[in-house]
Short mmCIF file of C-alpha atoms and ligand atoms in Angstrom, two decimals:
data_model
loop_
_atom_site.label_atom_id
_atom_site.label_comp_id
_atom_site.label_asym_id
_atom_site.label_seq_id
_atom_site.Cartn_x
_atom_site.Cartn_y
_atom_site.Cartn_z
CA MET D 1350 0.00 0.00 0.00
CA GLN D 1351 1.33 3.45 -0.84
CA VAL D 1352 2.21 5.86 1.98
CA PRO D 1353 -0.13 8.79 1.39
CA GLY D 1354 1.48 12.21 1.66
CA TYR D 1355 -1.37 14.24 3.14
CA ARG D 1356 -0.97 15.96 6.53
CA ILE D 1357 -3.85 16.01 8.97
CA GLY D 1358 -1.94 15.92 12.26
CA GLY D 1359 -3.44 18.41 14.73
CA MET D 1360 -6.69 18.72 12.77
CA ARG D 1361 -9.95 18.10 14.66
CA ILE D 1362 -12.09 15.69 12.65
CA LEU D 1363 -15.74 14.94 13.40
CA ILE D 1364 -16.81 11.57 11.97
CA PHE D 1365 -20.48 10.58 11.77
CA GLY D 1366 -21.09 6.81 11.54
CA GLY D 1367 -17.81 6.02 13.32
CA SER D 1368 -19.10 2.58 14.36
CA GLY D 1369 -19.75 1.45 10.77
CA ARG D 1370 -17.66 -0.55 8.29
CA THR D 1371 -15.98 2.52 6.83
CA GLY D 1372 -16.37 4.79 9.85
CA GLN D 1373 -14.33 2.51 12.12
CA VAL D 1374 -11.44 2.52 9.66
CA MET D 1375 -11.77 6.26 9.06
CA CYS D 1376 -11.49 6.90 12.82
CA ARG D 1377 -8.44 4.64 13.13
CA VAL D 1378 -6.60 6.03 10.10
CA ALA D 1379 -7.23 9.64 11.16
CA ALA D 1380 -6.11 8.92 14.75
CA GLU D 1381 -2.95 7.16 13.47
CA ARG D 1382 -2.19 10.33 11.55
CA GLU D 1383 -2.47 12.26 14.82
CA ALA D 1384 -5.76 13.99 14.15
CA ASP D 1385 -8.05 14.73 17.08
CA VAL D 1386 -11.00 12.45 16.24
CA LEU D 1387 -14.55 12.95 17.53
CA ALA D 1388 -17.15 10.30 16.65
CA PRO D 1389 -20.55 10.80 18.32
CA PRO D 1390 -22.35 7.45 18.64
CA HIS D 1391 -25.81 6.83 17.16
CA ASP D 1392 -27.65 7.27 20.49
CA VAL D 1393 -25.84 10.54 21.30
CA CYS D 1394 -26.54 12.08 17.89
CA PRO D 1395 -29.40 10.29 16.08
CA LEU D 1396 -29.39 11.42 12.47
CA GLU D 1397 -33.20 11.61 12.34
CA ASN D 1398 -32.77 14.74 14.47
CA ALA D 1399 -31.37 17.33 12.03
CA GLU D 1400 -31.18 19.95 14.80
CA ALA D 1401 -28.96 17.68 16.94
CA VAL D 1402 -26.79 17.00 13.88
CA SER D 1403 -26.44 20.71 13.17
CA ASP D 1404 -25.69 21.57 16.83
CA THR D 1405 -23.02 18.87 16.98
CA VAL D 1406 -21.20 20.35 13.99
CA LEU D 1407 -21.65 23.96 15.14
CA ASN D 1408 -20.31 23.27 18.65
CA CYS D 1409 -17.46 20.81 18.16
CA GLY D 1410 -14.80 23.06 16.63
CA ALA D 1411 -13.96 20.59 13.85
CA ASP D 1412 -11.72 21.52 10.91
CA LEU D 1413 -13.18 18.64 8.92
CA VAL D 1414 -16.46 16.72 9.10
CA VAL D 1415 -16.77 13.31 7.41
CA ASN D 1416 -20.15 11.62 7.05
CA CYS D 1417 -19.80 7.82 6.97
CA ALA D 1418 -23.30 7.29 8.43
CA ALA D 1419 -26.20 6.04 6.33
CA ILE D 1420 -28.96 3.52 6.11
CA SER D 1421 -27.12 1.44 3.54
CA GLY D 1422 -29.34 -1.66 3.45
CA LEU D 1423 -31.48 -1.61 0.30
CA GLU D 1424 -34.35 -3.54 1.85
CA ALA D 1425 -34.22 -1.38 5.01
CA CYS D 1426 -34.58 1.74 2.83
CA GLY D 1427 -37.39 0.18 0.79
CA ASP D 1428 -39.24 -0.75 3.99
CA ASP D 1429 -38.83 2.74 5.52
CA PRO D 1430 -38.40 5.41 2.83
CA LEU D 1431 -38.99 8.24 5.34
CA SER D 1432 -36.03 7.18 7.50
CA ALA D 1433 -33.92 6.72 4.35
CA HIS D 1434 -34.82 10.28 3.32
CA LEU D 1435 -34.05 11.73 6.79
CA ILE D 1436 -30.75 9.89 7.35
CA ASN D 1437 -29.37 9.71 3.80
CA ALA D 1438 -30.46 13.17 2.60
CA VAL D 1439 -31.75 15.58 5.28
CA ALA D 1440 -29.02 14.87 7.87
CA PRO D 1441 -26.10 15.25 5.40
CA ALA D 1442 -27.61 18.54 4.20
CA ALA D 1443 -27.74 19.76 7.83
CA MET D 1444 -24.06 18.80 8.22
CA ALA D 1445 -23.12 20.65 5.02
CA LEU D 1446 -25.02 23.78 6.04
CA ALA D 1447 -23.44 23.79 9.51
CA CYS D 1448 -19.99 23.38 7.94
CA ARG D 1449 -20.72 26.36 5.71
CA HIS D 1450 -21.30 28.39 8.90
CA THR D 1451 -18.20 27.17 10.75
CA GLY D 1452 -15.89 27.01 7.73
CA ALA D 1453 -15.10 23.31 8.32
CA ARG D 1454 -14.49 21.17 5.25
CA PHE D 1455 -17.18 18.54 4.62
CA VAL D 1456 -16.92 15.12 3.00
CA HIS D 1457 -20.08 13.09 2.41
CA LEU D 1458 -19.88 9.43 1.36
CA SER D 1459 -22.23 8.41 -1.44
CA THR D 1460 -22.61 5.35 -3.64
CA ASP D 1461 -22.35 3.85 -7.12
CA TYR D 1462 -26.06 2.98 -6.68
CA VAL D 1463 -26.99 6.55 -7.68
CA LEU D 1464 -26.25 5.28 -11.23
CA ASP D 1465 -28.85 3.27 -13.13
CA GLY D 1466 -26.40 0.56 -14.18
CA ARG D 1467 -28.13 -0.19 -17.47
CA ARG D 1468 -25.02 -0.25 -19.63
CA SER D 1469 -21.80 -2.09 -18.88
CA GLY D 1470 -18.41 -0.34 -18.65
CA LEU D 1471 -16.86 2.18 -16.28
CA LYS D 1472 -18.74 5.38 -15.36
CA ASP D 1473 -16.89 8.60 -14.58
CA GLU D 1474 -18.06 11.52 -12.44
CA THR D 1475 -20.07 13.00 -15.33
CA ALA D 1476 -22.24 9.87 -15.82
CA LYS D 1477 -25.99 10.42 -15.64
CA CYS D 1478 -27.61 9.53 -12.31
CA ARG D 1479 -30.88 7.60 -12.41
CA PRO D 1480 -31.30 5.50 -9.27
CA VAL D 1481 -33.48 2.40 -9.50
CA CYS D 1482 -34.19 1.83 -5.78
CA VAL D 1483 -35.22 3.81 -2.67
CA TYR D 1484 -31.67 3.60 -1.26
CA GLY D 1485 -30.17 5.04 -4.47
CA GLU D 1486 -32.85 7.74 -4.64
CA SER D 1487 -32.19 8.79 -1.03
CA LYS D 1488 -28.43 8.87 -1.61
CA ARG D 1489 -28.80 10.90 -4.83
CA GLU D 1490 -31.11 13.30 -3.02
CA GLY D 1491 -28.40 13.55 -0.32
CA GLU D 1492 -25.77 14.45 -2.94
CA LEU D 1493 -27.98 17.19 -4.39
CA GLN D 1494 -29.01 18.60 -1.00
CA VAL D 1495 -25.39 18.63 0.23
CA GLN D 1496 -24.24 20.50 -2.88
CA GLU D 1497 -27.08 22.96 -2.54
CA ALA D 1498 -26.34 23.55 1.17
CA TRP D 1499 -22.63 24.12 0.57
CA GLU D 1500 -20.97 24.06 -2.82
CA GLU D 1501 -17.50 23.53 -1.27
CA SER D 1502 -18.53 20.04 -0.05
CA ILE D 1503 -16.79 16.90 -1.29
CA ILE D 1504 -18.98 13.97 -2.33
CA ALA D 1505 -17.05 10.70 -2.40
CA ARG D 1506 -18.94 7.94 -4.22
CA VAL D 1507 -17.70 4.54 -3.06
CA SER D 1508 -18.60 0.96 -4.01
CA TRP D 1509 -18.70 -2.57 -2.51
CA ILE D 1510 -16.75 -1.78 0.66
CA CYS D 1511 -14.57 -4.49 2.18
CA GLY D 1512 -11.31 -4.71 4.13
CA ASN D 1513 -12.56 -4.17 7.70
CA PRO D 1514 -12.36 -7.60 9.41
CA ALA D 1515 -14.63 -6.40 12.24
CA LYS D 1516 -17.44 -5.60 9.75
CA PRO D 1517 -17.19 -8.15 6.93
CA GLY D 1518 -18.02 -7.09 3.39
CA PHE D 1519 -18.86 -9.45 0.52
CA PRO D 1520 -15.48 -11.25 0.08
CA GLU D 1521 -15.09 -11.78 3.83
CA SER D 1522 -18.67 -13.12 4.10
CA MET D 1523 -18.11 -15.59 1.26
CA LEU D 1524 -14.89 -16.70 2.89
CA THR D 1525 -16.65 -17.24 6.22
CA ARG D 1526 -19.17 -19.47 4.45
CA ALA D 1527 -16.37 -21.42 2.81
CA LEU D 1528 -14.45 -21.83 6.08
CA THR D 1529 -17.57 -23.19 7.77
CA GLY D 1530 -18.28 -25.63 4.94
CA GLN D 1531 -21.46 -23.98 3.64
CA ALA D 1532 -22.64 -24.16 0.02
CA LEU D 1533 -21.38 -21.25 -2.07
CA ALA D 1534 -23.16 -19.30 -4.79
CA ALA D 1535 -22.75 -15.74 -6.09
CA ILE D 1536 -24.42 -13.51 -8.65
CA ALA D 1537 -22.46 -13.46 -11.89
CA ASP D 1538 -24.30 -10.84 -13.97
CA LYS D 1539 -24.04 -7.74 -11.76
CA THR D 1540 -20.79 -5.80 -11.63
CA SER D 1541 -18.95 -3.09 -9.73
CA LEU D 1542 -15.54 -2.66 -8.04
CA PRO D 1543 -14.80 -3.90 -4.49
CA THR D 1544 -13.05 -1.12 -2.59
CA ASP D 1545 -10.98 -1.22 0.60
CA ALA D 1546 -12.29 0.89 3.51
CA GLU D 1547 -8.68 1.82 4.26
CA ASP D 1548 -8.16 3.24 0.75
CA ILE D 1549 -11.42 5.15 1.11
CA ALA D 1550 -10.18 6.66 4.39
CA HIS D 1551 -6.84 7.72 2.90
CA ALA D 1552 -8.44 9.08 -0.28
CA VAL D 1553 -11.05 11.06 1.66
CA LEU D 1554 -8.45 12.60 3.97
CA ALA D 1555 -6.20 13.45 1.01
CA LEU D 1556 -9.14 15.08 -0.82
CA ALA D 1557 -10.05 17.11 2.25
CA GLU D 1558 -6.49 18.24 2.88
CA ALA D 1559 -6.17 19.34 -0.77
CA LYS D 1560 -9.32 21.49 -0.36
CA SER D 1561 -11.04 19.66 -3.21
CA ARG D 1562 -14.73 20.17 -3.97
CA GLY D 1563 -17.43 18.39 -5.96
CA ILE D 1564 -18.04 14.75 -6.84
CA PHE D 1565 -15.24 12.16 -6.77
CA HIS D 1566 -15.45 8.47 -7.58
CA VAL D 1567 -13.43 6.79 -4.83
CA CYS D 1568 -13.12 3.14 -5.85
CA SER D 1569 -10.62 0.48 -6.86
CA THR D 1570 -9.29 0.49 -10.42
CA GLY D 1571 -9.43 -2.21 -13.09
CA GLU D 1572 -12.22 -3.89 -15.01
CA PRO D 1573 -15.72 -4.31 -13.52
CA MET D 1574 -16.05 -7.46 -11.46
CA SER D 1575 -19.13 -9.54 -10.62
CA TRP D 1576 -19.90 -10.84 -7.14
CA TRP D 1577 -19.01 -14.29 -8.55
CA ASP D 1578 -15.59 -13.00 -9.74
CA CYS D 1579 -15.02 -11.36 -6.37
CA ALA D 1580 -15.86 -14.57 -4.47
CA ALA D 1581 -13.66 -16.65 -6.80
CA ILE D 1582 -10.64 -14.38 -6.17
CA ALA D 1583 -11.26 -14.45 -2.40
CA LEU D 1584 -11.38 -18.26 -2.40
CA GLN D 1585 -8.23 -18.53 -4.56
CA GLU D 1586 -6.37 -16.26 -2.16
CA ALA D 1587 -7.50 -18.34 0.83
CA VAL D 1588 -6.32 -21.52 -0.89
CA SER D 1589 -2.95 -19.97 -1.76
CA LEU D 1590 -2.55 -19.02 1.92
CA HIS D 1591 -3.50 -22.58 2.99
CA ALA D 1592 -6.54 -21.35 4.92
CA LEU D 1593 -8.69 -23.57 2.66
CA PRO D 1594 -7.46 -27.02 1.56
CA ALA D 1595 -8.86 -26.71 -2.01
CA LEU D 1596 -11.11 -24.50 -4.11
CA PRO D 1597 -14.72 -25.19 -3.12
CA GLU D 1598 -17.51 -25.26 -5.69
CA LEU D 1599 -18.96 -21.81 -6.38
CA ALA D 1600 -22.30 -21.79 -8.20
CA ARG D 1601 -23.27 -18.95 -10.55
CA GLN D 1602 -26.54 -17.13 -9.93
CA GLN D 1603 -28.44 -14.64 -12.10
CA LEU D 1604 -29.67 -11.37 -10.55
CA ASP D 1605 -33.19 -11.76 -11.98
CA ALA D 1606 -33.47 -15.35 -10.73
CA VAL D 1607 -32.67 -14.85 -7.02
CA SER D 1608 -35.58 -14.38 -4.64
CA PHE D 1609 -33.82 -12.94 -1.58
CA PHE D 1610 -33.74 -9.31 -2.81
CA ARG D 1611 -36.97 -7.35 -2.44
CA GLU D 1612 -35.58 -4.07 -3.85
CA PRO D 1613 -34.30 -3.70 -7.42
CA ARG D 1614 -30.50 -3.51 -7.83
CA PRO D 1615 -28.67 -1.54 -10.53
CA ARG D 1616 -26.73 -4.05 -12.63
CA HIS D 1617 -23.51 -2.39 -13.88
CA THR D 1618 -22.29 0.40 -11.61
CA ALA D 1619 -18.48 0.12 -11.74
CA MET D 1620 -16.97 3.60 -11.60
CA ILE D 1621 -13.73 5.20 -12.72
CA SER D 1622 -12.23 8.29 -11.18
CA THR D 1623 -10.97 10.98 -13.50
CA ARG D 1624 -10.18 13.36 -10.63
CA LEU D 1625 -8.79 11.30 -7.72
CA PRO D 1626 -5.57 9.80 -9.17
CA GLN D 1627 -3.69 13.11 -8.90
CA LEU D 1628 -4.09 12.84 -5.11
CA TYR D 1629 -4.27 9.17 -4.25
CA SER D 1630 -3.76 6.14 -6.42
CA MET D 1631 -6.21 3.30 -5.76
CA PRO D 1632 -5.22 -0.38 -6.15
CA THR D 1633 -6.97 -2.73 -8.58
CA ALA D 1634 -10.13 -4.49 -7.43
CA GLU D 1635 -8.28 -7.82 -7.53
CA GLN D 1636 -5.51 -6.49 -5.25
CA THR D 1637 -8.23 -5.11 -2.95
CA VAL D 1638 -10.01 -8.46 -2.60
CA ARG D 1639 -6.76 -10.35 -1.99
CA ARG D 1640 -5.70 -7.83 0.64
CA ALA D 1641 -9.12 -7.98 2.36
CA VAL D 1642 -8.80 -11.78 2.56
CA ARG D 1643 -5.28 -11.60 4.02
CA ARG D 1644 -6.36 -9.02 6.60
CA PHE D 1645 -9.48 -11.05 7.51
CA LEU D 1646 -7.53 -14.30 7.95
CA ALA D 1647 -4.79 -12.54 9.92
CA ALA D 1648 -7.39 -11.00 12.28
CA ARG D 1649 -8.76 -14.52 12.91
CA GLY D 1650 -5.26 -15.89 13.53
CA GLN D 1651 -5.58 -18.20 10.51
CA ILE D 1652 -2.44 -17.05 8.72
N1 NAP P 2503 -21.29 -1.00 2.30
C1 NAP P 2503 -21.08 -0.81 1.01
O1 NAP P 2503 -20.65 -1.72 0.29
C2 NAP P 2503 -21.34 0.54 0.39
C3 NAP P 2503 -21.32 0.64 -1.01
C4 NAP P 2503 -21.48 1.91 -1.58
C5 NAP P 2503 -21.67 3.03 -0.79
N2 NAP P 2503 -21.72 2.89 0.57
C6 NAP P 2503 -21.87 4.11 1.37
O2 NAP P 2503 -20.70 4.25 2.16
C7 NAP P 2503 -21.03 4.82 3.42
C8 NAP P 2503 -20.53 3.93 4.53
O3 NAP P 2503 -21.15 2.66 4.42
P1 NAP P 2503 -20.83 1.50 5.47
O4 NAP P 2503 -21.14 0.20 4.81
O5 NAP P 2503 -19.51 1.72 6.08
O6 NAP P 2503 -21.97 1.81 6.55
P2 NAP P 2503 -22.45 0.89 7.77
O7 NAP P 2503 -21.43 -0.13 8.12
O8 NAP P 2503 -23.84 0.43 7.44
O9 NAP P 2503 -22.50 1.95 8.96
C9 NAP P 2503 -23.49 2.92 9.00
C10 NAP P 2503 -23.20 3.86 10.14
O10 NAP P 2503 -24.27 4.79 10.21
C11 NAP P 2503 -24.74 4.84 11.56
N3 NAP P 2503 -26.17 5.13 11.56
C12 NAP P 2503 -27.14 4.50 10.87
N4 NAP P 2503 -28.32 5.04 11.15
C13 NAP P 2503 -28.09 6.06 12.03
C14 NAP P 2503 -28.92 6.99 12.69
N5 NAP P 2503 -30.24 7.01 12.50
N6 NAP P 2503 -28.35 7.90 13.52
C15 NAP P 2503 -27.00 7.88 13.74
N7 NAP P 2503 -26.17 7.01 13.15
C16 NAP P 2503 -26.71 6.11 12.29
C17 NAP P 2503 -24.48 3.45 12.11
O11 NAP P 2503 -24.45 3.49 13.52
P3 NAP P 2503 -25.01 2.22 14.35
O12 NAP P 2503 -24.32 1.02 13.79
O13 NAP P 2503 -24.62 2.52 15.75
O14 NAP P 2503 -26.48 2.19 14.11
C18 NAP P 2503 -23.11 3.17 11.52
O15 NAP P 2503 -22.10 3.77 12.27
C19 NAP P 2503 -22.53 5.06 3.40
O16 NAP P 2503 -22.75 6.37 2.95
C20 NAP P 2503 -23.04 4.09 2.34
O17 NAP P 2503 -24.23 4.57 1.75
C21 NAP P 2503 -21.56 1.67 1.18
#
C-alpha cells in the first residue's frame, strides 16, 4: 500500500457513523495520523434529528467533518423510505449547512447505486444519475441537498466496501461461508468494483487536505467485477494461503433469478475516477479483494 502524503496531524475531525464498516477505519486512520478524532455514537446524535446534527457540527470546533453514516441496506430503505430520506439526505444537508457556517471542510460518502447501471463499462463523475431503488434515490437526493447547502462540499462515491475484518463485506462473508463448509453461490451478472475501507479513508483525507470540492469516484481500479468474480478471487487467495485445503464449488446465480432481494439492484455500476488519481492512487479491485482476505484471515489468527 502506498504511503499517502497528506498531513492532517493536529486537525480536529468529526466523523459521523464512526461505528460502521468505513467509519471505524476512518477513525483509526485519522487517529494514526495524529488527528483529534470525535465520533458521536448513534444514540448521542441520532441522524433523524437534524437539529442535533447541526448543533453537533456547530459546537465541536472541527476543521473537517466526514459523514460515513447512512442507512445502507437496500431492503431497510425500501421498507422505511422516510427514515432513508431523513438519514441519507436531510441529515447530510444539515451537516453541510453547519460546515458552511463554521468554515469546516465537509466530506459526504455516497454510492455507485446513484447510477442506473443499465449499460456495462466504467462510469466517470459526469455519468448520468438515475437510481433504480429507494436507497439510491435517497443517496442521490443527499448528494444534491449537500451540494445545494454548501458548494464547497466533497462527495465521495464509493462501491462494494470491504477490508474491515470487524465488519465483513462481501469477500469476507463468502470466505466465512467457505471456512464453515457452507454451500457457495454468487451472482455473476451484476458488476462493480470492491473497494478497501482503508483506501477510502486515505483518499477522503487526502481530498479534504487538498481542499477539493465536488463529486469524486473513490473506488478500486481495473475492469468491472461480478460478485461471482469477487468470491472466486477471495477463495483462490484463501487456498494460496492454505486457509482452505482446495477450491470449493462456487455456483453462478443470475440477478433476476434470485428471490432474496426485495428491492431492485442496478446491474452495472463500476466507476472510474478521473479526478482522484492526482491525489491518491487506488489499487486494482483484484488487489483489494486479496488484501481484504489476508487481513481477515490474519485477524482470525488463521495465517
Ligand atoms: N457497504 C457498502 O458496500 C457501500 C457501497 C457503496 C456506498 N456505501 C456508502 O458508504 C457509506 C458507509 O457505508 P458503510 O457500509 O460503512 O456503513 P455501515 O457499516 O452500514 O454503517 C453505518 C453507520 O451509520 C450509523 N447510523 C445508521 N443510522 C443512524 C442513525 N439514525 N443515527 C446515527 N447514526 C446512524 C451506524 O451506527 P449504528 O451502527 O450505531 O447504528 C453506523 O455507524 C454510506 O454512505 C453508504 O451509503 C456503502
